mmCIF file of C-alpha atoms in Angstrom:
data_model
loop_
_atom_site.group_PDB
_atom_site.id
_atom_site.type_symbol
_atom_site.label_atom_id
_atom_site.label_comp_id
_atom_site.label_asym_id
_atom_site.label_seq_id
_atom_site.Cartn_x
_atom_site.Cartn_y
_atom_site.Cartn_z
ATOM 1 C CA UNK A 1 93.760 176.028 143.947
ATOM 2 C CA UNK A 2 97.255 175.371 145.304
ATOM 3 C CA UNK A 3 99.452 172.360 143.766
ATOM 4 C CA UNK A 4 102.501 171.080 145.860
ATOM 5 C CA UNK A 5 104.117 169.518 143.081
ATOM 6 C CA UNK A 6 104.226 170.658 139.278
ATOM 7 C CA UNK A 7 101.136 169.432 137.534
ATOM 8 C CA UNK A 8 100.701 169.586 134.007
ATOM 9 C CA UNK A 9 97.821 168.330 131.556
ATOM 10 C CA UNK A 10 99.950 167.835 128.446
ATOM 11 C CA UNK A 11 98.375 167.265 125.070
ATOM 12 C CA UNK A 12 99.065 164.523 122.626
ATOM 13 C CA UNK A 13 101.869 165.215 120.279
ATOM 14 C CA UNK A 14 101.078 165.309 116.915
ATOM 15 C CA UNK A 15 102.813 162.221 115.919
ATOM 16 C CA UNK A 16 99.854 160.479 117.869
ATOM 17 C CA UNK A 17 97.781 161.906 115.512
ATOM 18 C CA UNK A 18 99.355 160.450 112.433
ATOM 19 C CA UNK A 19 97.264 157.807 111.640
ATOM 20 C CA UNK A 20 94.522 157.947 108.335
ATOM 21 C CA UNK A 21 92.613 161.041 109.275
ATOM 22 C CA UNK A 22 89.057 159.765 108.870
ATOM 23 C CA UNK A 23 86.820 161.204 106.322
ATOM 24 C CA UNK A 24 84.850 163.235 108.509
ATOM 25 C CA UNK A 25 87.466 165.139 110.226
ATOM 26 C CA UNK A 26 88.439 168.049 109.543
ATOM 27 C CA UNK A 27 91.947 168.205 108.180
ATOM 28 C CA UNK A 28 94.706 170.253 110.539
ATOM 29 C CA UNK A 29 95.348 172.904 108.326
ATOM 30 C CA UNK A 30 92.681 175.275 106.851
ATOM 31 C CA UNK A 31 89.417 173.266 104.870
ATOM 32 C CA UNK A 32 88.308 175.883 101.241
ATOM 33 C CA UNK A 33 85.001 176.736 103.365
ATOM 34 C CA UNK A 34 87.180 177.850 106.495
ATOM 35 C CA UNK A 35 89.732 179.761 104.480
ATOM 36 C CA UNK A 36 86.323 181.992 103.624
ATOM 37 C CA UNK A 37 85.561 182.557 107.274
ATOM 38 C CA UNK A 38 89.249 183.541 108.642
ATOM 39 C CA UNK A 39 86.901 186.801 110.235
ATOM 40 C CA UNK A 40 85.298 184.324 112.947
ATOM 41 C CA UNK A 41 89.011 183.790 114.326
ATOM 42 C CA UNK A 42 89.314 187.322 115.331
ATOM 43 C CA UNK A 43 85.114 186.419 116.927
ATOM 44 C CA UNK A 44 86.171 184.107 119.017
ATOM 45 C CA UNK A 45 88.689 185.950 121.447
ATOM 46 C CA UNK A 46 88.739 186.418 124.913
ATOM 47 C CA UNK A 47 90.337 188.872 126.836
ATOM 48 C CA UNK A 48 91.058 189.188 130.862
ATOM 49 C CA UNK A 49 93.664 190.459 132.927
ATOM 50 C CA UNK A 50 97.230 188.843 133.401
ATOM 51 C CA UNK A 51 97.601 186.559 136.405
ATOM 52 C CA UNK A 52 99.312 187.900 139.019
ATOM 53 C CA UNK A 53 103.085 187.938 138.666
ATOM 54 C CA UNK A 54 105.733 186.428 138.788
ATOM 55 C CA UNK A 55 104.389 184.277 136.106
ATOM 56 C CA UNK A 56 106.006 180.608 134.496
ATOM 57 C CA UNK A 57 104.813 179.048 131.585
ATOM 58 C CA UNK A 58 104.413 175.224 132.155
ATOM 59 C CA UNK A 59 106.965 173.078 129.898
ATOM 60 C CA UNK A 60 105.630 170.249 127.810
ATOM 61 C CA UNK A 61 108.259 167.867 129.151
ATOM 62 C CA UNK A 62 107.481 168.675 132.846
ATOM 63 C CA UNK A 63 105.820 166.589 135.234
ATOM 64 C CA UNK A 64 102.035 166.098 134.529
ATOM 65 C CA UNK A 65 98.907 164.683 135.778
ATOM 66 C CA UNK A 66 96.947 163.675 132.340
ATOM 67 C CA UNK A 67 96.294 163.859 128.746
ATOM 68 C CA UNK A 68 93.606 165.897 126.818
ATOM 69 C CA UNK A 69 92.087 163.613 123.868
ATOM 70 C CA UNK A 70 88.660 164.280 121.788
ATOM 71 C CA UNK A 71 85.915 162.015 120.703
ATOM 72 C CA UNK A 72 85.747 161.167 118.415
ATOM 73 C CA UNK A 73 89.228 159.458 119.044
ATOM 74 C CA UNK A 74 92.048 160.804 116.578
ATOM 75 C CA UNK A 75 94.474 158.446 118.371
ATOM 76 C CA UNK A 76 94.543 154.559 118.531
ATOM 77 C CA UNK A 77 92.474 152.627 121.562
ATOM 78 C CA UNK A 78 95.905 150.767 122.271
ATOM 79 C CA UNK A 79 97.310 153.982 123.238
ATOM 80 C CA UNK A 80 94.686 155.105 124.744
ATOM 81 C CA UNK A 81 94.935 152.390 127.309
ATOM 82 C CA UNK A 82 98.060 152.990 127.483
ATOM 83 C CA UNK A 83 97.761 155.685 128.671
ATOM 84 C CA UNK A 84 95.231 155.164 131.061
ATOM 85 C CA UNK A 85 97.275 152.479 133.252
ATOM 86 C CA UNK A 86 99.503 155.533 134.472
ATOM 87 C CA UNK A 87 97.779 158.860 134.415
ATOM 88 C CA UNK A 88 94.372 160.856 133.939
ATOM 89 C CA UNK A 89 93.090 160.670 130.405
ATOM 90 C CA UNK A 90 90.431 163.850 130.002
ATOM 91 C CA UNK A 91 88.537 163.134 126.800
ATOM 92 C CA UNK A 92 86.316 166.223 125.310
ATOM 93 C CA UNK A 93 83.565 164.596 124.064
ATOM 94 C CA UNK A 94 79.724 165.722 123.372
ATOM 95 C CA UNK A 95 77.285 164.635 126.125
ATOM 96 C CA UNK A 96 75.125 162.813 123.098
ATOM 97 C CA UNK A 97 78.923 160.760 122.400
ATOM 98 C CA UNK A 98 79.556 160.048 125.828
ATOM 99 C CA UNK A 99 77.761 156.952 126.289
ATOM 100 C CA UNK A 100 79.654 155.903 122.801
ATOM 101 C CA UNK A 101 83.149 157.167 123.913
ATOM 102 C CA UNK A 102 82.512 155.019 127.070
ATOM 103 C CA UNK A 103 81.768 151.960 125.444
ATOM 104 C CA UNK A 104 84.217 151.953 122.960
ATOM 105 C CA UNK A 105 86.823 152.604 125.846
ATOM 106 C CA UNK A 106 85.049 149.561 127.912
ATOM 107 C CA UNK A 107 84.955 146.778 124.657
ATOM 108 C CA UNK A 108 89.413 148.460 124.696
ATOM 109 C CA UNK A 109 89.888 146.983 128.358
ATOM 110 C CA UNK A 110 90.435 151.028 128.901
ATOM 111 C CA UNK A 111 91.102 151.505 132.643
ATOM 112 C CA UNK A 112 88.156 153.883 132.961
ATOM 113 C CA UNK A 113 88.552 154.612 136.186
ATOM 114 C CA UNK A 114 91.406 156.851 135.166
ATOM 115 C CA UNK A 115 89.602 158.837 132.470
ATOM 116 C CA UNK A 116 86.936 161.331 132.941
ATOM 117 C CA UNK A 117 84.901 163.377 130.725
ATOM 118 C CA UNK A 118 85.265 167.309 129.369
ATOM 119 C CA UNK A 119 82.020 167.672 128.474
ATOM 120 C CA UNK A 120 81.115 169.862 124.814
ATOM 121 C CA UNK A 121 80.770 169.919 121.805
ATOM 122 C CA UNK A 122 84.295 169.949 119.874
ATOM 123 C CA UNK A 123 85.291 170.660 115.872
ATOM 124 C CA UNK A 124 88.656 168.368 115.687
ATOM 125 C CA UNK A 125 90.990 166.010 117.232
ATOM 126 C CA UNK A 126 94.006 168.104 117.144
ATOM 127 C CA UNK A 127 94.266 168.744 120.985
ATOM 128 C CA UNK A 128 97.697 169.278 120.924
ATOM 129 C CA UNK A 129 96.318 173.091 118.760
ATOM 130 C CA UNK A 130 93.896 174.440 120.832
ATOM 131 C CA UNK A 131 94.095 172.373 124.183
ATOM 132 C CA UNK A 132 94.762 174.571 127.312
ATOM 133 C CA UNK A 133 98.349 176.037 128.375
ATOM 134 C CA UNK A 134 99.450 176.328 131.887
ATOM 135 C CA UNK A 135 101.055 178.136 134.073
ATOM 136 C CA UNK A 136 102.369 178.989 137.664
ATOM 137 C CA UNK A 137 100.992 182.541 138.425
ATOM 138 C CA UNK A 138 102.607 185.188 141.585
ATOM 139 C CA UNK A 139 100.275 183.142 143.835
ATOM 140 C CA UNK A 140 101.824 179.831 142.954
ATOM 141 C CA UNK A 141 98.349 178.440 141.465
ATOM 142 C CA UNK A 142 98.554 176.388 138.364
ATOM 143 C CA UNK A 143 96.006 178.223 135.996
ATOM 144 C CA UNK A 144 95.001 178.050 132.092
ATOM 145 C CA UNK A 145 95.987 181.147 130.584
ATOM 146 C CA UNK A 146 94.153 180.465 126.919
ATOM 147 C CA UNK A 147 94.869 182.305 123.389
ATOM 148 C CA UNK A 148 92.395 181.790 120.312
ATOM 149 C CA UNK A 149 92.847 179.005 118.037
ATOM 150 C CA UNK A 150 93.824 180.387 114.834
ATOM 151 C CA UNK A 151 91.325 178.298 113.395
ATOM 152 C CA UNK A 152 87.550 179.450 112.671
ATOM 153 C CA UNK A 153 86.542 176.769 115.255
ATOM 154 C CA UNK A 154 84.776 178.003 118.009
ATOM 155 C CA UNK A 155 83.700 174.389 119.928
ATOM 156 C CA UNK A 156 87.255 173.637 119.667
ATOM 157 C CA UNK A 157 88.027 177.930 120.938
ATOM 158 C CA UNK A 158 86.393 176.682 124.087
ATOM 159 C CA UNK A 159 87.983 173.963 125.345
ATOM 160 C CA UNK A 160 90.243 175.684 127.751
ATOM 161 C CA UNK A 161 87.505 177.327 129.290
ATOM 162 C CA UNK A 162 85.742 174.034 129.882
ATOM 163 C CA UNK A 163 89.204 172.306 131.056
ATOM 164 C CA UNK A 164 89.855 174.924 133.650
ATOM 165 C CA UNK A 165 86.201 174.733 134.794
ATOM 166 C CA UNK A 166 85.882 170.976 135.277
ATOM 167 C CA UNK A 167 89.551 171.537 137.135
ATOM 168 C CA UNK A 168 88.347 174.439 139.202
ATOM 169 C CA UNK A 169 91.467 176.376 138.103
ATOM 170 C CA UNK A 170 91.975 179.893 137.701
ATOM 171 C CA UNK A 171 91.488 180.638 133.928
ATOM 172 C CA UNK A 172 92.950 183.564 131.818
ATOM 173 C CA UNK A 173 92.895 184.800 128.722
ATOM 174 C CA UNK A 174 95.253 187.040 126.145
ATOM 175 C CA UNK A 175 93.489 188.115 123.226
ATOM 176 C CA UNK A 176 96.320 186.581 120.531
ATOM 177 C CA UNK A 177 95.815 184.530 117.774
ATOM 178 C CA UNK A 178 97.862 181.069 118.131
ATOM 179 C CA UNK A 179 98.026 177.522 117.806
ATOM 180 C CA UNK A 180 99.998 174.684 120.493
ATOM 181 C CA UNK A 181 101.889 173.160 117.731
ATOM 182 C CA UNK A 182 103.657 176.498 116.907
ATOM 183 C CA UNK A 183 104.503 176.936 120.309
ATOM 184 C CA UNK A 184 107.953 175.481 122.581
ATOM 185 C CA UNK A 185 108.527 176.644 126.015
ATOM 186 C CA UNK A 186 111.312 175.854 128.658
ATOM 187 C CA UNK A 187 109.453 176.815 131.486
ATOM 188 C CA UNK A 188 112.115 179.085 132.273
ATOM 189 C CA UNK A 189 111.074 182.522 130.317
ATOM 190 C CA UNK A 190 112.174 181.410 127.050
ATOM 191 C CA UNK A 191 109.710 180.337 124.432
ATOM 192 C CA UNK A 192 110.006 179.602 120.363
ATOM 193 C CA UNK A 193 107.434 180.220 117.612
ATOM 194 C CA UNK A 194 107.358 181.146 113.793
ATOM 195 C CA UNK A 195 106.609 184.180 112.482
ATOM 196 C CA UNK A 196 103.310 182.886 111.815
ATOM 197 C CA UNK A 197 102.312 184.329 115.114
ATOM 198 C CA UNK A 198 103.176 187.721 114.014
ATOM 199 C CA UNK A 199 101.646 187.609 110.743
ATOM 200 C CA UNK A 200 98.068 186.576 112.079
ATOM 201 C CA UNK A 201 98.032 189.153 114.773
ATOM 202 C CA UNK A 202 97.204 192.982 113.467
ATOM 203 C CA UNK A 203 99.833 194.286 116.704
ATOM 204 C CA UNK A 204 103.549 195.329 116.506
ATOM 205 C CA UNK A 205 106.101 192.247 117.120
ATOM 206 C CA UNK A 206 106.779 194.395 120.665
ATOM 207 C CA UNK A 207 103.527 194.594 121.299
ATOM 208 C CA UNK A 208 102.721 191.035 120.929
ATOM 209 C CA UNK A 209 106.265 190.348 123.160
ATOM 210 C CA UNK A 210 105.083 192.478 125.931
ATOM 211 C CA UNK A 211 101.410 190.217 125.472
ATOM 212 C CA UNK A 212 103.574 186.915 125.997
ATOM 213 C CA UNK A 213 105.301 188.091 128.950
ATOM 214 C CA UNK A 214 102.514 189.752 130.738
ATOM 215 C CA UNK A 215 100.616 186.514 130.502
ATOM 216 C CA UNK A 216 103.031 183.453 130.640
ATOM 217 C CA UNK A 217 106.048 184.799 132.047
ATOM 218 C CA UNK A 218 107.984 184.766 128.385
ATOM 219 C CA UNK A 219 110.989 187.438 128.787
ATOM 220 C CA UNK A 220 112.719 185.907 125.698
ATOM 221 C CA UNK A 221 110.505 185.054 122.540
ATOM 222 C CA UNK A 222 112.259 183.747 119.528
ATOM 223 C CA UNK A 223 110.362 184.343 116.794
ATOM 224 C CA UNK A 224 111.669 182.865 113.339
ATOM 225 C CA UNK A 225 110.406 181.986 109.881
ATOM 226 C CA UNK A 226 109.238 178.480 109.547
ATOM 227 C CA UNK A 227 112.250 176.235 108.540
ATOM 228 C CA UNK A 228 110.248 173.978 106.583
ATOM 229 C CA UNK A 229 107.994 176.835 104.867
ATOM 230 C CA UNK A 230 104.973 174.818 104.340
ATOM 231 C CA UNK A 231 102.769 175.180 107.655
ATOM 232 C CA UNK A 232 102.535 174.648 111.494
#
């Protein structure tokens, strides 16, 4: 699959998710149960070869062709149409919710004919964590080169996989342990994280570099301890 132009599914910044987390939902950071089952994380990985290189990791702030959400929504209708009127809206959702996400959308005034449907079972809302990352591989194909969500939440593990299948795009995978929102690219080699990365990964920091650039193109990979030293 060959793209002219720089297309990017981006995912919804976690200010979006801001709002009163509902009751149900499981919280962003680790729930008492999960912190007893941090072994599944290191279950869930996948692990393929590197695209072909040259490699470039997609920037957040690049030109894109849709959102990812989940339903259940963790995001307002308003902005959900919104965001509809000017771009692809891809909503995870469970085939026994569809029929409910649809609705809800509908009674919204939603422009539906600008969303369509990932469909799965999913754990969380927080897209922006385990939602796919892009790239340009050597062949100049955008493709989803995944990671596992350092989270023991394998529905939510798998949405990559089911993003690159329902976009027929190349999909790859590097067995490391990470989450979107500790992750900033510039789509030009360099990329930021904290040192959480390092810490949840049983490899040497060069190890884990040479992992990065093999797979997204990352020649220069600050790593630094979180400035705010409560969580990412």
């Amino acid at each position: 699959v060959r793209y002219n132009n720089t297309l990017a599914i981006i995912f919804l910044f976690g200010i979006l998710y801001s709002q009163a987390r509902q009751p149900d939902e499981l919280p962003i950071g680790l729930t008492e149960e999960e912190k007893n089952n941090i072994h599944l994380i290191y279950e869930m990985g996948r692990d393929t070869d590197p695209p072909v290189a040259p490699v470039r990791n997609i920037a957040e702030y690049e030109r894109m062709s849709g959102v990812l959400i989940r339903y259940p929504f963790g995001i307002s209708l308003d902005i959900i149409r919104e965001l509809a009127e000017d771009l692809i809206v891809y909503c995870l959702v469970s085939s026994s919710q569809q029929n409910s996400a649809l609705n809800s959308m509908n009674n919204a005034n939603v422009n539906t004919n600008n969303v369509e449907f990932i469909t799965g079972p999913t754990d969380s809302y927080w897209t922006r964590d385990y939602g796919p990352w892009w790239v340009v591989d050597g062949n100049s194909n955008m493709s989803i080169v995944d990671f596992t969500y350092n989270r023991p939440r394998p529905n939510d593990n798998d949405a990559p996989l089911k993003t690159s299948q329902l976009l027929n795009v190349p999909y790859y995978s590097v067995d490391i342990v990470h989450a979107g929102g500790n992750y900033m690219t510039d789509g030009y080699g360099t990329s930021a994280s904290s040192n959480l990365v390092y810490e949840e990964n049983a490899m040497s920091n060069d190890a884990l570099d040479n992992l990065m650039n093999a797979y997204y193109g990352i020649n220069t990979y600050h790593v630094i301890a979180d400035p705010n030293n409560t969580y990412i």
